mmCIF file of C-alpha atoms in Angstrom:
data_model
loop_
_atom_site.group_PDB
_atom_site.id
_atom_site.type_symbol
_atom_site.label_atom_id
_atom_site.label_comp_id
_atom_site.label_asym_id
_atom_site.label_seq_id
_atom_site.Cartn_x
_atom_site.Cartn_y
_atom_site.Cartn_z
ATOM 1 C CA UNK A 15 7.674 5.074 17.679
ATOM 2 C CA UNK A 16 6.246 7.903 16.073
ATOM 3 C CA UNK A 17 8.341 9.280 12.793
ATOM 4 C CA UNK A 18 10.381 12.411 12.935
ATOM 5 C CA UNK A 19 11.254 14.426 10.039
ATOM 6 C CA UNK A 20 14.754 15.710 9.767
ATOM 7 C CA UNK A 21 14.965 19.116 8.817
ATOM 8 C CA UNK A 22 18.807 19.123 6.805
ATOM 9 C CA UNK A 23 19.928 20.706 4.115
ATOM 10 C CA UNK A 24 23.642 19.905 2.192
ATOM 11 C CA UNK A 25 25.698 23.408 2.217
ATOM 12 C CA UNK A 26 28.666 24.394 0.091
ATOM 13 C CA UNK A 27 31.051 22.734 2.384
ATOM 14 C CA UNK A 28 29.105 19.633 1.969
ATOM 15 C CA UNK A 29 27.882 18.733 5.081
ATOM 16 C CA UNK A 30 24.367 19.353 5.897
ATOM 17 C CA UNK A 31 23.188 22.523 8.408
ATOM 18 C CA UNK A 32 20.229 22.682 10.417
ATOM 19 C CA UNK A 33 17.603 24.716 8.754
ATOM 20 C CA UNK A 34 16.769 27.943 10.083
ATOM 21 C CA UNK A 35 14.141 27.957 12.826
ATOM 22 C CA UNK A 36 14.823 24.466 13.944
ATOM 23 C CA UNK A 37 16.358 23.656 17.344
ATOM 24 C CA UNK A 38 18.857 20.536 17.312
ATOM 25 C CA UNK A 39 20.956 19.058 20.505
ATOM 26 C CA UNK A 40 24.343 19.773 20.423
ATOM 27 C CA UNK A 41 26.411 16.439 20.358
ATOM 28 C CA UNK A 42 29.339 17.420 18.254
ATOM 29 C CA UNK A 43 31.684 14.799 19.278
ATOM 30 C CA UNK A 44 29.141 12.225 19.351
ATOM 31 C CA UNK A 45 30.638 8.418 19.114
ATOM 32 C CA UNK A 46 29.446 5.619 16.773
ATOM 33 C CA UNK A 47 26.626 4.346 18.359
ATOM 34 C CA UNK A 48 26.345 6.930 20.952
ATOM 35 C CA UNK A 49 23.136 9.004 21.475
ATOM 36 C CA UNK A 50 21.651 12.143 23.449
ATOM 37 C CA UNK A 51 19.191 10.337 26.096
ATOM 38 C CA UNK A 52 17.425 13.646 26.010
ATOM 39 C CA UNK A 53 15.825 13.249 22.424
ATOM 40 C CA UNK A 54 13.722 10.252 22.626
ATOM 41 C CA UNK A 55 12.799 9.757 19.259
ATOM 42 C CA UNK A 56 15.916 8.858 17.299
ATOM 43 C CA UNK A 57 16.842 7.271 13.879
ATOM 44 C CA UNK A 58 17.436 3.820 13.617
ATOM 45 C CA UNK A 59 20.819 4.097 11.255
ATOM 46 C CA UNK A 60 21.693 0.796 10.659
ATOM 47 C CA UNK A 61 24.806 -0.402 8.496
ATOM 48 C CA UNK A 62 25.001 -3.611 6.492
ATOM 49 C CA UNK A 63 28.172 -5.433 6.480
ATOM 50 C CA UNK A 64 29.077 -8.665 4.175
ATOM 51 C CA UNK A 65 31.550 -9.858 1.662
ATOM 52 C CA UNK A 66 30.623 -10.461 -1.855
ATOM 53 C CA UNK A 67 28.780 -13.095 -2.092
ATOM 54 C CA UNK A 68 27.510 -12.830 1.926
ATOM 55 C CA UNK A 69 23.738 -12.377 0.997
ATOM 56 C CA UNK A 70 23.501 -8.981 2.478
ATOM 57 C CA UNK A 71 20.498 -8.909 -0.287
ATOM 58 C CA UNK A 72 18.899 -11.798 1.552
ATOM 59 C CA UNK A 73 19.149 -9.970 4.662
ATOM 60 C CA UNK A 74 18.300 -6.469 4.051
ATOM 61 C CA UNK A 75 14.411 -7.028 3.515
ATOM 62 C CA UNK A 76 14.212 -8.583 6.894
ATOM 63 C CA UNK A 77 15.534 -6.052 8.487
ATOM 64 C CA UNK A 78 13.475 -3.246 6.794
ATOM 65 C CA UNK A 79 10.962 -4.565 7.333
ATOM 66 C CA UNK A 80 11.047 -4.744 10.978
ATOM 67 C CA UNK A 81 11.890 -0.945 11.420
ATOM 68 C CA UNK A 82 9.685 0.390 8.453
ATOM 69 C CA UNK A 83 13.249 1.951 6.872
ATOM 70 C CA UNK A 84 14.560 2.001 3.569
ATOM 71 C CA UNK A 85 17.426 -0.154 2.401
ATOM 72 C CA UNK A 86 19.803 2.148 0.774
ATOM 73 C CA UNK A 87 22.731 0.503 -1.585
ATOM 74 C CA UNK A 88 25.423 2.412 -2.819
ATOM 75 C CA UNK A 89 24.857 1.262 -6.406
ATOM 76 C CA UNK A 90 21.432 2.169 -6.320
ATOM 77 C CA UNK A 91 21.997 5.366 -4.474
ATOM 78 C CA UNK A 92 24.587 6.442 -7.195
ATOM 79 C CA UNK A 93 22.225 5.879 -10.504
ATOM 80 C CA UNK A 94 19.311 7.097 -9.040
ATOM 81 C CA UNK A 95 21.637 10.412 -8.008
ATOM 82 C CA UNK A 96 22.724 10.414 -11.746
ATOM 83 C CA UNK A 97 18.985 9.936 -13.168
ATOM 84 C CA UNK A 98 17.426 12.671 -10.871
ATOM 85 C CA UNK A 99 20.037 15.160 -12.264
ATOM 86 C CA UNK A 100 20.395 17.319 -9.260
ATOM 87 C CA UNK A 101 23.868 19.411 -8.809
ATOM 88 C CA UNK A 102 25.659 16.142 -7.486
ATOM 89 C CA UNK A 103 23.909 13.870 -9.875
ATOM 90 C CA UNK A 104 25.289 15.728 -12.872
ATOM 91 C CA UNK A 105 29.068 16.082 -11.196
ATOM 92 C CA UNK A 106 28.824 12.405 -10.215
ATOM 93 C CA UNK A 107 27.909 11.410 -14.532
ATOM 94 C CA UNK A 108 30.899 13.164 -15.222
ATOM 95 C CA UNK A 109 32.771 11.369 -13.383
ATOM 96 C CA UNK A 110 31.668 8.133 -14.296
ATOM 97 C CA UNK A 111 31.673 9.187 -18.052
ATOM 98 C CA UNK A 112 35.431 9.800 -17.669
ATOM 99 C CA UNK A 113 35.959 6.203 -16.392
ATOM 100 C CA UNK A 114 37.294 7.744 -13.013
ATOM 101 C CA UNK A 115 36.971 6.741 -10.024
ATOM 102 C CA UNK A 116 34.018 8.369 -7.496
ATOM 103 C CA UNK A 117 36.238 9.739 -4.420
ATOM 104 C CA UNK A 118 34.785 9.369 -0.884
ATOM 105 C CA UNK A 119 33.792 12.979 -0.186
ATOM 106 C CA UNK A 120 31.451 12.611 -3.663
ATOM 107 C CA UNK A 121 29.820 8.964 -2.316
ATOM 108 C CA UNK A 122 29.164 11.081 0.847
ATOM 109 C CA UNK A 123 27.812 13.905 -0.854
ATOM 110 C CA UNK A 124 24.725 11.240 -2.466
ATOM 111 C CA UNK A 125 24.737 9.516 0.833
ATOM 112 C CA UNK A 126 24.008 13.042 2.648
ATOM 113 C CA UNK A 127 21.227 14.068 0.108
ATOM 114 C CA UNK A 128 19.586 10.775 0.495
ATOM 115 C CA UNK A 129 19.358 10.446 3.979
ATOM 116 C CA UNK A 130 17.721 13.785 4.198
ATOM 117 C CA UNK A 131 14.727 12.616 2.116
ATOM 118 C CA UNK A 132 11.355 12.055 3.775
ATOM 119 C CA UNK A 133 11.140 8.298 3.594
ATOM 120 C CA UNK A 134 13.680 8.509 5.828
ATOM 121 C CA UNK A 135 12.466 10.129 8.516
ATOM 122 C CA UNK A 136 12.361 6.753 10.362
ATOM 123 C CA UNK A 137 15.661 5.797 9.658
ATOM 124 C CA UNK A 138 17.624 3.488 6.913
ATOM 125 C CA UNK A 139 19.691 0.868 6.338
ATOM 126 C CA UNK A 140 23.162 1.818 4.437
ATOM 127 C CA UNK A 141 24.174 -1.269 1.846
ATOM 128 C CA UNK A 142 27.720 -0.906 0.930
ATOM 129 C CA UNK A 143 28.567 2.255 2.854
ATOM 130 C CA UNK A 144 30.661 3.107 4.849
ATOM 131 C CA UNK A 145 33.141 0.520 3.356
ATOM 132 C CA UNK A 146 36.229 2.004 4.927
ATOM 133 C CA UNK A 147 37.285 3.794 8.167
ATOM 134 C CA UNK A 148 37.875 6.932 6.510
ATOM 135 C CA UNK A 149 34.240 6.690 5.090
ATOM 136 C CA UNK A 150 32.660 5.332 8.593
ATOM 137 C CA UNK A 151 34.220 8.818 10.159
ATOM 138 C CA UNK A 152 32.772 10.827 7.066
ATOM 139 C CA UNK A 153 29.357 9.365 8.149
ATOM 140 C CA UNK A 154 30.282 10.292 11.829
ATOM 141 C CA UNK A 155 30.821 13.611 10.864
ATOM 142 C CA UNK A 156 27.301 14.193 9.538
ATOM 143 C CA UNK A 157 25.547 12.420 11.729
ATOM 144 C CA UNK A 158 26.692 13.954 14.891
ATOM 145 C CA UNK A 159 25.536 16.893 13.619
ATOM 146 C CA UNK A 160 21.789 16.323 14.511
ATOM 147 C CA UNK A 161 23.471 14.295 17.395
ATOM 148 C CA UNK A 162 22.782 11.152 15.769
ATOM 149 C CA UNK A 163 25.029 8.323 15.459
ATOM 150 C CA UNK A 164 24.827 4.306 13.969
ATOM 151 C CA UNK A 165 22.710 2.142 16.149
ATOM 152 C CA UNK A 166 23.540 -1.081 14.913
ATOM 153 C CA UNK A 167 25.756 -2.838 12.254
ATOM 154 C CA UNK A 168 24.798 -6.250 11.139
ATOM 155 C CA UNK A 169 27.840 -8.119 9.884
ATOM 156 C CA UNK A 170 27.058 -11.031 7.876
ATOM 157 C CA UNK A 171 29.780 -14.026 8.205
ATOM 158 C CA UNK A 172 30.613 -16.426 5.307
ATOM 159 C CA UNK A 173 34.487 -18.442 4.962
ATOM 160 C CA UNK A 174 36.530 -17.195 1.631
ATOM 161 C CA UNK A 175 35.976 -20.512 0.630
ATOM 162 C CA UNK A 176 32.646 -20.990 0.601
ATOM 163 C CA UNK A 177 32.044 -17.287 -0.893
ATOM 164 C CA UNK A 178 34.047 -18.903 -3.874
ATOM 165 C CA UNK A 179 31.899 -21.374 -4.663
ATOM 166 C CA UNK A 180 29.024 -19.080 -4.469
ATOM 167 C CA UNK A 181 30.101 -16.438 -6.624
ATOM 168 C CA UNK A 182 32.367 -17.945 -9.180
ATOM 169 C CA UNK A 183 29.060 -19.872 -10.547
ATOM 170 C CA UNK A 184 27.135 -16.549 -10.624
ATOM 171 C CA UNK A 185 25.557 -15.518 -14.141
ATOM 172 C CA UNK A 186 23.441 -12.098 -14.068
ATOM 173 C CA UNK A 187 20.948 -10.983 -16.374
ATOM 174 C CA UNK A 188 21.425 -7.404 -17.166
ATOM 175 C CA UNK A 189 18.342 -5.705 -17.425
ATOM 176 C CA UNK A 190 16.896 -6.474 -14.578
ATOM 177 C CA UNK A 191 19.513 -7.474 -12.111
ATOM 178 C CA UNK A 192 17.935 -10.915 -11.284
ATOM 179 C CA UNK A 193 21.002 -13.607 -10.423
ATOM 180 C CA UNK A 194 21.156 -16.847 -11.376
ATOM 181 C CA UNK A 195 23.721 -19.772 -9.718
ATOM 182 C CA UNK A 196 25.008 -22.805 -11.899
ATOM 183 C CA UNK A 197 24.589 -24.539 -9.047
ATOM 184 C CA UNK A 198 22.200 -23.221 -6.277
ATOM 185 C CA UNK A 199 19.761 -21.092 -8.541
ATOM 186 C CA UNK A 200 20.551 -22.283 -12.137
ATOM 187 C CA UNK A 201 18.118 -20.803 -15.106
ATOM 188 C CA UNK A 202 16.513 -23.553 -16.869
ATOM 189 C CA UNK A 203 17.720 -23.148 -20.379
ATOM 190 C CA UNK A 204 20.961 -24.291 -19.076
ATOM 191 C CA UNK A 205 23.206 -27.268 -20.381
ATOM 192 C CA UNK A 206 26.622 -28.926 -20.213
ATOM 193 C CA UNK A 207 29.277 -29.224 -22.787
ATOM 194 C CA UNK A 208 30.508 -32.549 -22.716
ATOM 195 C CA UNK A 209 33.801 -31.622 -20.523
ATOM 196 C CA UNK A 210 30.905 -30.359 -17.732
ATOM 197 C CA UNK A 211 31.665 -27.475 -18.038
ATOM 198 C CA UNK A 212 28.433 -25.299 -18.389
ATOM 199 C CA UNK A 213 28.265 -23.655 -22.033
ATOM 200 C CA UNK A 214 27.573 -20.036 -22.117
ATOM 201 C CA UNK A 215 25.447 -19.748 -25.162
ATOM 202 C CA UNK A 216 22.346 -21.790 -22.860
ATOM 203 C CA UNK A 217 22.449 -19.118 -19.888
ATOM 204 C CA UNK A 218 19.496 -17.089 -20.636
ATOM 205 C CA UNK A 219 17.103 -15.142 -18.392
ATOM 206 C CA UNK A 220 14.041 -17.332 -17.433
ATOM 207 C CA UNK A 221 11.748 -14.594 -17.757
ATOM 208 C CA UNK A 222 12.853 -12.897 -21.116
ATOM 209 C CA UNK A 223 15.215 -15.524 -22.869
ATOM 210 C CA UNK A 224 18.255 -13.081 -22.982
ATOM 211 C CA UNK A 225 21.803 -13.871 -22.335
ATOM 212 C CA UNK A 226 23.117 -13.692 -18.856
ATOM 213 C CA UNK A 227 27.294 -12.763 -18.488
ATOM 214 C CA UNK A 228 29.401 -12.989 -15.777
ATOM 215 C CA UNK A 229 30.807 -10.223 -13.818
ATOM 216 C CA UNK A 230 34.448 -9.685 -14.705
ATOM 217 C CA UNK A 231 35.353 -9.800 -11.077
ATOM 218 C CA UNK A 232 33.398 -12.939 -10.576
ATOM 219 C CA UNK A 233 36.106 -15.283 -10.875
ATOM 220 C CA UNK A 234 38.723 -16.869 -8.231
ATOM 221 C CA UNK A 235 41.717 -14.640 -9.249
ATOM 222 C CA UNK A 236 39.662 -11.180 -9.092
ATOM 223 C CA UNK A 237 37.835 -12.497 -6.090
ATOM 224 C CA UNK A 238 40.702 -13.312 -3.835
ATOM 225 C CA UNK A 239 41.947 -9.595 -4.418
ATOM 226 C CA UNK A 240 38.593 -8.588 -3.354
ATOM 227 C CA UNK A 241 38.554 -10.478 -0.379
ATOM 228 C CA UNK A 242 41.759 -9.524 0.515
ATOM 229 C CA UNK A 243 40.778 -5.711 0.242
ATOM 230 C CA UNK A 244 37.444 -6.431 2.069
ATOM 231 C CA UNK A 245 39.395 -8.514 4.951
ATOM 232 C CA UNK A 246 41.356 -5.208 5.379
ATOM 233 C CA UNK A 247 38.773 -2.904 5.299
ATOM 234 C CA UNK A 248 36.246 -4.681 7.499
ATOM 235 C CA UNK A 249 38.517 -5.523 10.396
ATOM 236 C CA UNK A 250 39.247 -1.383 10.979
ATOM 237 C CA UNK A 251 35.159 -1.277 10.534
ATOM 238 C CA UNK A 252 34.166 -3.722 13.664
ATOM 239 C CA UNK A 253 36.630 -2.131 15.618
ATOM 240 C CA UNK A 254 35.293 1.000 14.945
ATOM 241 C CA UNK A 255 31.554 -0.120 15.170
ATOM 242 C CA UNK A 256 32.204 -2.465 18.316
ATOM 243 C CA UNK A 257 29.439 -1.347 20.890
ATOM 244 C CA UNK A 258 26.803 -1.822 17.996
ATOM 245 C CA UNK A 259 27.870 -4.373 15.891
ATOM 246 C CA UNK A 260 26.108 -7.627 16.204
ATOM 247 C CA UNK A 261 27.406 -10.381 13.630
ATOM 248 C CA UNK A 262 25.031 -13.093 11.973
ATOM 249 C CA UNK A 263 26.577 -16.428 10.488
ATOM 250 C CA UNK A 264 25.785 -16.493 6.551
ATOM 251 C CA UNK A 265 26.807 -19.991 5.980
ATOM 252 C CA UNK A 266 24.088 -21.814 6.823
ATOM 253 C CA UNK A 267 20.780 -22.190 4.811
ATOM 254 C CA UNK A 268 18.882 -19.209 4.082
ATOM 255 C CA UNK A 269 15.984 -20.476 6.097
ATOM 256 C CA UNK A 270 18.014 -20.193 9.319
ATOM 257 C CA UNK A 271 20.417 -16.761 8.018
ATOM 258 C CA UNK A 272 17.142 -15.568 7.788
ATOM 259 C CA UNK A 273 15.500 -16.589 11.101
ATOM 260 C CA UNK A 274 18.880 -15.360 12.826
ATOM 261 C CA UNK A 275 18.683 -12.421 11.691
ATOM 262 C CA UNK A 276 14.906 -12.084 12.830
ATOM 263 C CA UNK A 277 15.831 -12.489 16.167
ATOM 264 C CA UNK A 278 18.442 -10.614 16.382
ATOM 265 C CA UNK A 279 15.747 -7.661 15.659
ATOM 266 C CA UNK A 280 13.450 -8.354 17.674
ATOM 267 C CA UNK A 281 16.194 -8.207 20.595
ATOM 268 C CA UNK A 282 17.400 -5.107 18.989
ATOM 269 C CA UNK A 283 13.843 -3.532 19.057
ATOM 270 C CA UNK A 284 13.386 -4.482 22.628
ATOM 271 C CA UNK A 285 16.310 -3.234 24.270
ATOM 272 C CA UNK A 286 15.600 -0.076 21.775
ATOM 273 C CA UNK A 287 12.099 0.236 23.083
ATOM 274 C CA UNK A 288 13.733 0.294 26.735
ATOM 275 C CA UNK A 289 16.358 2.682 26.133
ATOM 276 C CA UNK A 290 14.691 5.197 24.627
ATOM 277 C CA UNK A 291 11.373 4.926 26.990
ATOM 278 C CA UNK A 292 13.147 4.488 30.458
ATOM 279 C CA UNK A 293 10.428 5.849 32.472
ATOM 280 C CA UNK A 294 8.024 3.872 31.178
ATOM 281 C CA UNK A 295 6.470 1.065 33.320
ATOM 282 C CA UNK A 296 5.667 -1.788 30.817
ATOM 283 C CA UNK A 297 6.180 -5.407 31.674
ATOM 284 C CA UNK A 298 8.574 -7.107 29.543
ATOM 285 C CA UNK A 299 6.702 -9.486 28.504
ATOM 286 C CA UNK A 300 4.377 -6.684 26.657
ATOM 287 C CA UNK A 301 7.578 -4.750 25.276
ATOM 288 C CA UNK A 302 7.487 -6.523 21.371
ATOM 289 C CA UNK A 303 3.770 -5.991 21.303
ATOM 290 C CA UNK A 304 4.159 -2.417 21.864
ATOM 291 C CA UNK A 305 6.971 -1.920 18.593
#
């Protein structure tokens, strides 16, 4: 499908008008998931959901690359908002500077501005957003305004107990982000003390020899509390998301997450391909050639 650029613009209010000149459907009220048949060429919006731990990040390149759409994460969305120093950017450093916390209607505010920018003309894939109800009706709000709405939500699967094991033996190196696991992914300076326990001090990057750390929410105690809040959260999101959510089992190995998730795309792409070209008298068997 040919790209479309979206013409949008963030007002005072904070939610983004149609620029001047430029016609738009009207689909106010517009559902999750819903869309106008009469504009062909949509967005494909998709949201990323996943515990801590999940391997949303294993995920997420899979899926962009099938739709040619950037993968968006919160985290990344809010430094590179602070970096580029724009009106939000600035607010949002001033905020963090304090040691507050960033309110919804300011997350939206980077989330808006982003998904007006060129490369994502195409669509994206939101990592980490919406992560509440509230916040999955904030994105709603926007995107019904160019009668647009999320066309899928990929929830990634894993048991509490097995994201324990996974994350509890995760060491990060700071610079660059890369993750290591004591067990799964260790670095190779690593050692044992003689209880077998690993010692810190041998936990160093592979690639520059500096010392990884541990998240301080990285451990059983903080983790159950974030489960617990995630549990909560994500329930009120699949209900919400229902028509377009399609779930993926993460405990398996990545090989097969991976190949899951493939074809899952490919039947998302197809029944896309139909939808949105109903006239259109292709054999089936032709459809995935043509995406």
């Amino acid at each position: 499908l040919a790209p479309i650029r979206r013409r949008c613009r963030p007002s005072s209010s904070g939610q983004p008008q149609a620029v001047k000149g430029t016609s738009y459907p009207r689909n106010e009220q517009a559902a999750p998931g819903r869309r106008n048949r009469r504009e062909s060429k949509m967005r494909d919006i998709v949201v990323l959901l996943g515990p801590p731990g999940a391997g949303k990040g294993t995920v997420a390149p899979i899926i962009q690359n099938k739709l040619g759409v950037p993968h968006l994460s919160t985290g990344q969305m809010l430094r590179a908002a602070v970096k580029g120093g724009s009106k939000i950017g600035t607010e949002l450093k001033e905020i963090m500077a304090s040691g507050k916390l960033v309110s919804n209607s300011v997350v939206l505010k980077v989330v808006q501005e982003r998904i007006c920018q060129k490369d994502c003309d195409r669509g994206f894939i939101l990592d980490g957003f919406p992560r509440s109800l509230e916040q999955a009706k904030m994105l709603n709000d926007i995107l019904s305004q160019t009668s647009e709405g999320v066309t899928l939500v990929v929830e990634i699967r894993v048991p509490d107990e097995v994201l324990e094991m996974r994350i509890c033996g995760r060491w990060m190196h700071k610079g660059s982000g890369r993750s290591y696991h004591v067990k799964f992914s260790p670095p190779k300076s690593m050692k044992f003390q003689s209880n077998g326990e690993v010692d810190p001090a041998t936990m160093k990057d592979d690639a520059t020899g500096e010392a990884l750390y541990q998240r301080k929410d990285d451990t059983a105690t903080a983790l159950k509390q974030r489960l617990k809040l995630y549990h909560e959260n994500n329930n009120a999101l699949c209900k919400y998301y229902r028509k377009v959510l399609k779930p993926v089992n993460g405990n398996q190995l990545i090989p097969k997450v991976q190949a899951a998730v493939s074809r899952m795309m490919d039947d998302h792409m197809t029944s896309t391909f139909v939808e949105r070209n109903p006239y259109n008298l292709v054999d089936n068997e032709n459809i995935k050639s043509k995406l």
